[in-house]
């Protein structure tokens, strides 16, 4: 890959910049040159899902302009990658080759062992868009199983939604809260120190619930685990 662009996503850029830094660090360690186009904004998913089709169309066409010319666009978000790949074409926007991080590593770079070291007990939540829209499947687990020092434990009922769903959590708060309670019960049953996923939106939702319980389980994005090495170990970021 000669020209790789990082699409950080608005949620990561605003609230969880450590994930964007970890993604860049990981890709550069693997030999990719990474650009961060400063004109990038939102992919338009929130607008599209709440009926603001014209606003979403404008953002989709902006995305096409900003990321035109790159060999690949990589994002640490299955949700936003799904928006770009599945919805942008329906809005009349051409789509640069856009990949969620784990599928880029496994399918494009042909890697499962990225040289990571993370000596913690971890459980993995597969987010809905990565599973159902992108078909990422077990790629994140392949990457996690190759991490040195990790104690990876299976999450019961893993494929069930955590209840976030963007505006769903606002419009259907009671249902969202009940789904979150089920997910937290499953996470706590694993005895994990760390909950990981490929989307900060879901980690924010589940992590918020766990923090209110003072459960002691840290939400850590997949990119931050894969970027961690013995020489440069992961350092907790404030969420």
mmCIF file of C-alpha atoms in Angstrom:
data_model
loop_
_atom_site.group_PDB
_atom_site.id
_atom_site.type_symbol
_atom_site.label_atom_id
_atom_site.label_comp_id
_atom_site.label_asym_id
_atom_site.label_seq_id
_atom_site.Cartn_x
_atom_site.Cartn_y
_atom_site.Cartn_z
ATOM 1 C CA UNK A 1 0.000 0.000 0.000
ATOM 2 C CA UNK A 2 1.534 3.282 -1.107
ATOM 3 C CA UNK A 3 -1.092 5.748 0.151
ATOM 4 C CA UNK A 4 -3.291 4.852 3.105
ATOM 5 C CA UNK A 5 -5.637 7.406 4.633
ATOM 6 C CA UNK A 6 -6.952 7.223 8.179
ATOM 7 C CA UNK A 7 -10.644 8.019 8.538
ATOM 8 C CA UNK A 8 -10.800 8.582 12.270
ATOM 9 C CA UNK A 9 -14.607 9.098 12.498
ATOM 10 C CA UNK A 10 -16.141 11.985 14.377
ATOM 11 C CA UNK A 11 -16.750 9.995 17.583
ATOM 12 C CA UNK A 12 -13.139 8.808 17.790
ATOM 13 C CA UNK A 13 -11.694 12.190 16.835
ATOM 14 C CA UNK A 14 -13.815 14.009 19.411
ATOM 15 C CA UNK A 15 -13.937 11.600 22.348
ATOM 16 C CA UNK A 16 -11.366 8.820 21.877
ATOM 17 C CA UNK A 17 -8.349 10.204 19.998
ATOM 18 C CA UNK A 18 -6.107 7.501 21.517
ATOM 19 C CA UNK A 19 -7.748 5.044 19.121
ATOM 20 C CA UNK A 20 -6.791 7.129 16.082
ATOM 21 C CA UNK A 21 -3.223 7.445 17.356
ATOM 22 C CA UNK A 22 -3.076 3.681 17.992
ATOM 23 C CA UNK A 23 -4.373 2.918 14.494
ATOM 24 C CA UNK A 24 -1.712 5.143 12.947
ATOM 25 C CA UNK A 25 1.029 3.683 15.122
ATOM 26 C CA UNK A 26 -0.016 0.132 14.239
ATOM 27 C CA UNK A 27 -0.235 0.729 10.493
ATOM 28 C CA UNK A 28 3.104 2.546 10.396
ATOM 29 C CA UNK A 29 4.723 -0.297 12.348
ATOM 30 C CA UNK A 30 3.428 -2.650 9.651
ATOM 31 C CA UNK A 31 5.017 -0.586 6.877
ATOM 32 C CA UNK A 32 2.099 1.583 5.743
ATOM 33 C CA UNK A 33 2.461 5.272 5.102
ATOM 34 C CA UNK A 34 -0.540 6.925 6.767
ATOM 35 C CA UNK A 35 -2.087 10.287 5.913
ATOM 36 C CA UNK A 36 -4.743 12.080 7.924
ATOM 37 C CA UNK A 37 -6.678 14.373 5.558
ATOM 38 C CA UNK A 38 -7.543 17.411 7.640
ATOM 39 C CA UNK A 39 -10.757 18.129 5.693
ATOM 40 C CA UNK A 40 -12.445 14.907 6.780
ATOM 41 C CA UNK A 41 -15.702 15.177 8.698
ATOM 42 C CA UNK A 42 -18.614 12.858 9.510
ATOM 43 C CA UNK A 43 -19.627 9.998 7.204
ATOM 44 C CA UNK A 44 -23.274 11.086 7.535
ATOM 45 C CA UNK A 45 -24.622 7.999 9.263
ATOM 46 C CA UNK A 46 -26.463 9.837 12.035
ATOM 47 C CA UNK A 47 -28.046 12.169 9.491
ATOM 48 C CA UNK A 48 -29.126 9.327 7.202
ATOM 49 C CA UNK A 49 -30.569 7.255 10.052
ATOM 50 C CA UNK A 50 -32.700 10.143 11.299
ATOM 51 C CA UNK A 51 -34.109 11.071 7.896
ATOM 52 C CA UNK A 52 -31.824 13.934 6.857
ATOM 53 C CA UNK A 53 -31.031 12.406 3.484
ATOM 54 C CA UNK A 54 -29.772 15.587 1.811
ATOM 55 C CA UNK A 55 -27.357 16.321 4.649
ATOM 56 C CA UNK A 56 -26.124 12.725 4.458
ATOM 57 C CA UNK A 57 -25.698 13.036 0.688
ATOM 58 C CA UNK A 58 -23.632 16.195 1.058
ATOM 59 C CA UNK A 59 -21.370 14.473 3.592
ATOM 60 C CA UNK A 60 -21.027 11.367 1.428
ATOM 61 C CA UNK A 61 -19.906 13.460 -1.543
ATOM 62 C CA UNK A 62 -17.483 15.352 0.683
ATOM 63 C CA UNK A 63 -16.047 12.022 1.854
ATOM 64 C CA UNK A 64 -15.510 11.038 -1.786
ATOM 65 C CA UNK A 65 -13.661 14.306 -2.519
ATOM 66 C CA UNK A 66 -11.496 14.206 0.607
ATOM 67 C CA UNK A 67 -10.376 10.596 0.232
ATOM 68 C CA UNK A 68 -10.072 10.420 -3.550
ATOM 69 C CA UNK A 69 -6.695 9.158 -4.754
ATOM 70 C CA UNK A 70 -5.746 6.930 -1.824
ATOM 71 C CA UNK A 71 -5.006 3.247 -2.285
ATOM 72 C CA UNK A 72 -7.097 2.509 0.805
ATOM 73 C CA UNK A 73 -9.061 4.299 3.488
ATOM 74 C CA UNK A 74 -8.834 2.579 6.877
ATOM 75 C CA UNK A 75 -11.162 3.288 9.778
ATOM 76 C CA UNK A 76 -11.325 1.899 13.332
ATOM 77 C CA UNK A 77 -15.111 1.598 13.031
ATOM 78 C CA UNK A 78 -17.216 -1.137 11.505
ATOM 79 C CA UNK A 79 -20.238 1.123 11.758
ATOM 80 C CA UNK A 80 -18.765 3.971 9.709
ATOM 81 C CA UNK A 81 -17.138 1.588 7.229
ATOM 82 C CA UNK A 82 -20.561 0.038 6.646
ATOM 83 C CA UNK A 83 -22.078 3.475 6.055
ATOM 84 C CA UNK A 84 -19.440 4.327 3.469
ATOM 85 C CA UNK A 85 -19.599 1.010 1.629
ATOM 86 C CA UNK A 86 -23.311 0.261 1.812
ATOM 87 C CA UNK A 87 -25.079 3.614 1.899
ATOM 88 C CA UNK A 88 -22.842 6.145 0.136
ATOM 89 C CA UNK A 89 -23.360 4.498 -3.291
ATOM 90 C CA UNK A 90 -27.142 4.799 -2.777
ATOM 91 C CA UNK A 91 -26.633 8.521 -2.178
ATOM 92 C CA UNK A 92 -24.878 8.931 -5.510
ATOM 93 C CA UNK A 93 -21.377 9.153 -4.049
ATOM 94 C CA UNK A 94 -18.463 7.147 -5.377
ATOM 95 C CA UNK A 95 -16.747 5.128 -2.700
ATOM 96 C CA UNK A 96 -12.970 5.034 -2.188
ATOM 97 C CA UNK A 97 -11.730 1.596 -1.119
ATOM 98 C CA UNK A 98 -12.676 1.740 2.552
ATOM 99 C CA UNK A 99 -11.882 -0.932 5.130
ATOM 100 C CA UNK A 100 -12.594 -1.522 8.789
ATOM 101 C CA UNK A 101 -9.256 -1.997 10.557
ATOM 102 C CA UNK A 102 -9.381 -5.763 11.144
ATOM 103 C CA UNK A 103 -10.410 -6.578 7.570
ATOM 104 C CA UNK A 104 -7.648 -4.348 6.225
ATOM 105 C CA UNK A 105 -5.064 -6.167 8.327
ATOM 106 C CA UNK A 106 -6.298 -9.671 7.480
ATOM 107 C CA UNK A 107 -7.625 -9.297 3.929
ATOM 108 C CA UNK A 108 -5.333 -6.631 2.474
ATOM 109 C CA UNK A 109 -2.079 -6.961 4.414
ATOM 110 C CA UNK A 110 -2.596 -10.731 4.887
ATOM 111 C CA UNK A 111 -1.626 -10.541 8.555
ATOM 112 C CA UNK A 112 -3.046 -12.039 11.710
ATOM 113 C CA UNK A 113 0.024 -11.660 13.938
ATOM 114 C CA UNK A 114 0.867 -7.959 14.098
ATOM 115 C CA UNK A 115 3.502 -8.282 16.820
ATOM 116 C CA UNK A 116 1.256 -7.120 19.654
ATOM 117 C CA UNK A 117 1.742 -7.773 23.369
ATOM 118 C CA UNK A 118 -1.109 -7.281 25.829
ATOM 119 C CA UNK A 119 -0.872 -9.245 29.112
ATOM 120 C CA UNK A 120 -4.473 -8.815 30.251
ATOM 121 C CA UNK A 121 -7.665 -10.886 30.497
ATOM 122 C CA UNK A 122 -9.790 -9.705 27.557
ATOM 123 C CA UNK A 123 -13.231 -10.429 26.145
ATOM 124 C CA UNK A 124 -14.409 -9.314 22.701
ATOM 125 C CA UNK A 125 -17.784 -7.838 21.709
ATOM 126 C CA UNK A 126 -18.500 -8.101 17.953
ATOM 127 C CA UNK A 127 -20.425 -4.987 16.971
ATOM 128 C CA UNK A 128 -23.594 -5.264 14.916
ATOM 129 C CA UNK A 129 -22.432 -3.417 11.800
ATOM 130 C CA UNK A 130 -19.135 -5.295 11.653
ATOM 131 C CA UNK A 131 -20.976 -8.612 11.846
ATOM 132 C CA UNK A 132 -24.113 -7.976 9.834
ATOM 133 C CA UNK A 133 -23.233 -5.244 7.348
ATOM 134 C CA UNK A 134 -19.528 -5.818 6.688
ATOM 135 C CA UNK A 135 -19.302 -9.556 7.348
ATOM 136 C CA UNK A 136 -16.055 -9.094 9.277
ATOM 137 C CA UNK A 137 -16.751 -12.366 11.066
ATOM 138 C CA UNK A 138 -13.883 -13.784 13.099
ATOM 139 C CA UNK A 139 -11.116 -11.518 11.796
ATOM 140 C CA UNK A 140 -10.813 -9.506 15.039
ATOM 141 C CA UNK A 141 -10.599 -12.752 17.005
ATOM 142 C CA UNK A 142 -7.890 -14.067 14.679
ATOM 143 C CA UNK A 143 -5.869 -10.953 15.433
ATOM 144 C CA UNK A 144 -6.513 -11.138 19.170
ATOM 145 C CA UNK A 145 -5.557 -14.818 19.412
ATOM 146 C CA UNK A 146 -2.129 -13.966 17.988
ATOM 147 C CA UNK A 147 -1.441 -11.291 20.635
ATOM 148 C CA UNK A 148 1.312 -12.389 23.026
ATOM 149 C CA UNK A 149 0.436 -12.491 26.714
ATOM 150 C CA UNK A 150 -3.311 -12.102 26.222
ATOM 151 C CA UNK A 151 -5.842 -14.190 28.123
ATOM 152 C CA UNK A 152 -8.749 -14.123 25.667
ATOM 153 C CA UNK A 153 -12.061 -15.336 27.069
ATOM 154 C CA UNK A 154 -15.237 -15.932 25.079
ATOM 155 C CA UNK A 155 -18.141 -13.545 25.635
ATOM 156 C CA UNK A 156 -21.467 -15.368 26.128
ATOM 157 C CA UNK A 157 -24.233 -14.340 23.708
ATOM 158 C CA UNK A 158 -21.598 -12.298 21.932
ATOM 159 C CA UNK A 159 -23.598 -11.598 18.768
ATOM 160 C CA UNK A 160 -26.422 -9.866 20.644
ATOM 161 C CA UNK A 161 -26.606 -6.072 20.266
ATOM 162 C CA UNK A 162 -25.433 -3.959 23.192
ATOM 163 C CA UNK A 163 -28.392 -1.607 22.749
ATOM 164 C CA UNK A 164 -26.557 1.483 21.519
ATOM 165 C CA UNK A 165 -27.526 1.792 17.859
ATOM 166 C CA UNK A 166 -26.740 5.507 17.681
ATOM 167 C CA UNK A 167 -30.013 7.425 17.896
ATOM 168 C CA UNK A 168 -31.778 4.178 18.888
ATOM 169 C CA UNK A 169 -30.437 4.626 22.423
ATOM 170 C CA UNK A 170 -32.048 8.079 22.554
ATOM 171 C CA UNK A 171 -35.366 7.219 20.945
ATOM 172 C CA UNK A 172 -35.806 3.888 22.737
ATOM 173 C CA UNK A 173 -34.000 4.486 26.002
ATOM 174 C CA UNK A 174 -35.799 1.837 28.053
ATOM 175 C CA UNK A 175 -35.193 -0.903 25.503
ATOM 176 C CA UNK A 176 -31.587 0.222 25.037
ATOM 177 C CA UNK A 177 -30.993 0.135 28.796
ATOM 178 C CA UNK A 178 -32.425 -3.373 29.080
ATOM 179 C CA UNK A 179 -30.191 -4.602 26.243
ATOM 180 C CA UNK A 180 -27.202 -2.933 27.893
ATOM 181 C CA UNK A 181 -27.964 -4.695 31.183
ATOM 182 C CA UNK A 182 -27.948 -8.076 29.408
ATOM 183 C CA UNK A 183 -24.636 -7.279 27.715
ATOM 184 C CA UNK A 184 -23.009 -6.105 30.944
ATOM 185 C CA UNK A 185 -24.153 -9.281 32.705
ATOM 186 C CA UNK A 186 -22.379 -11.331 30.030
ATOM 187 C CA UNK A 187 -19.213 -9.216 30.204
ATOM 188 C CA UNK A 188 -19.015 -9.451 33.991
ATOM 189 C CA UNK A 189 -19.474 -13.207 33.824
ATOM 190 C CA UNK A 190 -16.199 -13.576 31.916
ATOM 191 C CA UNK A 191 -14.068 -12.110 34.707
ATOM 192 C CA UNK A 192 -12.294 -9.984 32.079
ATOM 193 C CA UNK A 193 -10.222 -6.926 32.950
ATOM 194 C CA UNK A 194 -10.751 -5.469 29.477
ATOM 195 C CA UNK A 195 -13.670 -5.361 27.060
ATOM 196 C CA UNK A 196 -12.649 -4.760 23.460
ATOM 197 C CA UNK A 197 -14.536 -4.104 20.237
ATOM 198 C CA UNK A 198 -14.005 -2.511 16.843
ATOM 199 C CA UNK A 199 -16.299 0.457 17.487
ATOM 200 C CA UNK A 200 -15.891 3.157 20.096
ATOM 201 C CA UNK A 201 -19.629 3.820 20.006
ATOM 202 C CA UNK A 202 -20.436 0.414 21.494
ATOM 203 C CA UNK A 203 -17.490 0.599 23.884
ATOM 204 C CA UNK A 204 -18.720 3.993 25.067
ATOM 205 C CA UNK A 205 -22.196 2.583 25.703
ATOM 206 C CA UNK A 206 -21.108 -0.597 27.487
ATOM 207 C CA UNK A 207 -18.191 1.106 29.227
ATOM 208 C CA UNK A 208 -20.476 3.815 30.550
ATOM 209 C CA UNK A 209 -22.735 1.220 32.099
ATOM 210 C CA UNK A 210 -19.819 -0.687 33.598
ATOM 211 C CA UNK A 211 -18.305 2.486 35.055
ATOM 212 C CA UNK A 212 -21.592 3.314 36.800
ATOM 213 C CA UNK A 213 -21.436 -0.128 38.382
ATOM 214 C CA UNK A 214 -17.775 0.482 39.337
ATOM 215 C CA UNK A 215 -17.146 -2.917 37.789
ATOM 216 C CA UNK A 216 -13.441 -2.396 37.148
ATOM 217 C CA UNK A 217 -13.673 -3.509 33.493
ATOM 218 C CA UNK A 218 -11.937 -1.141 31.064
ATOM 219 C CA UNK A 219 -13.246 -0.592 27.516
ATOM 220 C CA UNK A 220 -10.262 -0.678 25.120
ATOM 221 C CA UNK A 221 -10.554 -0.428 21.339
ATOM 222 C CA UNK A 222 -9.116 -3.284 19.296
ATOM 223 C CA UNK A 223 -6.638 -0.878 17.680
ATOM 224 C CA UNK A 224 -5.148 0.011 21.058
ATOM 225 C CA UNK A 225 -4.561 -3.659 21.905
ATOM 226 C CA UNK A 226 -2.978 -4.390 18.522
ATOM 227 C CA UNK A 227 -0.765 -1.294 18.735
ATOM 228 C CA UNK A 228 0.580 -2.333 22.141
ATOM 229 C CA UNK A 229 4.012 -3.988 22.179
ATOM 230 C CA UNK A 230 6.410 -5.092 24.882
ATOM 231 C CA UNK A 231 8.637 -2.125 24.072
ATOM 232 C CA UNK A 232 5.722 0.357 23.917
ATOM 233 C CA UNK A 233 2.916 -1.097 26.047
ATOM 234 C CA UNK A 234 -0.631 0.151 26.095
ATOM 235 C CA UNK A 235 -1.261 2.987 28.516
ATOM 236 C CA UNK A 236 -4.828 3.573 29.722
ATOM 237 C CA UNK A 237 -6.560 6.569 28.192
ATOM 238 C CA UNK A 238 -9.250 8.504 30.018
ATOM 239 C CA UNK A 239 -12.643 7.649 28.549
#
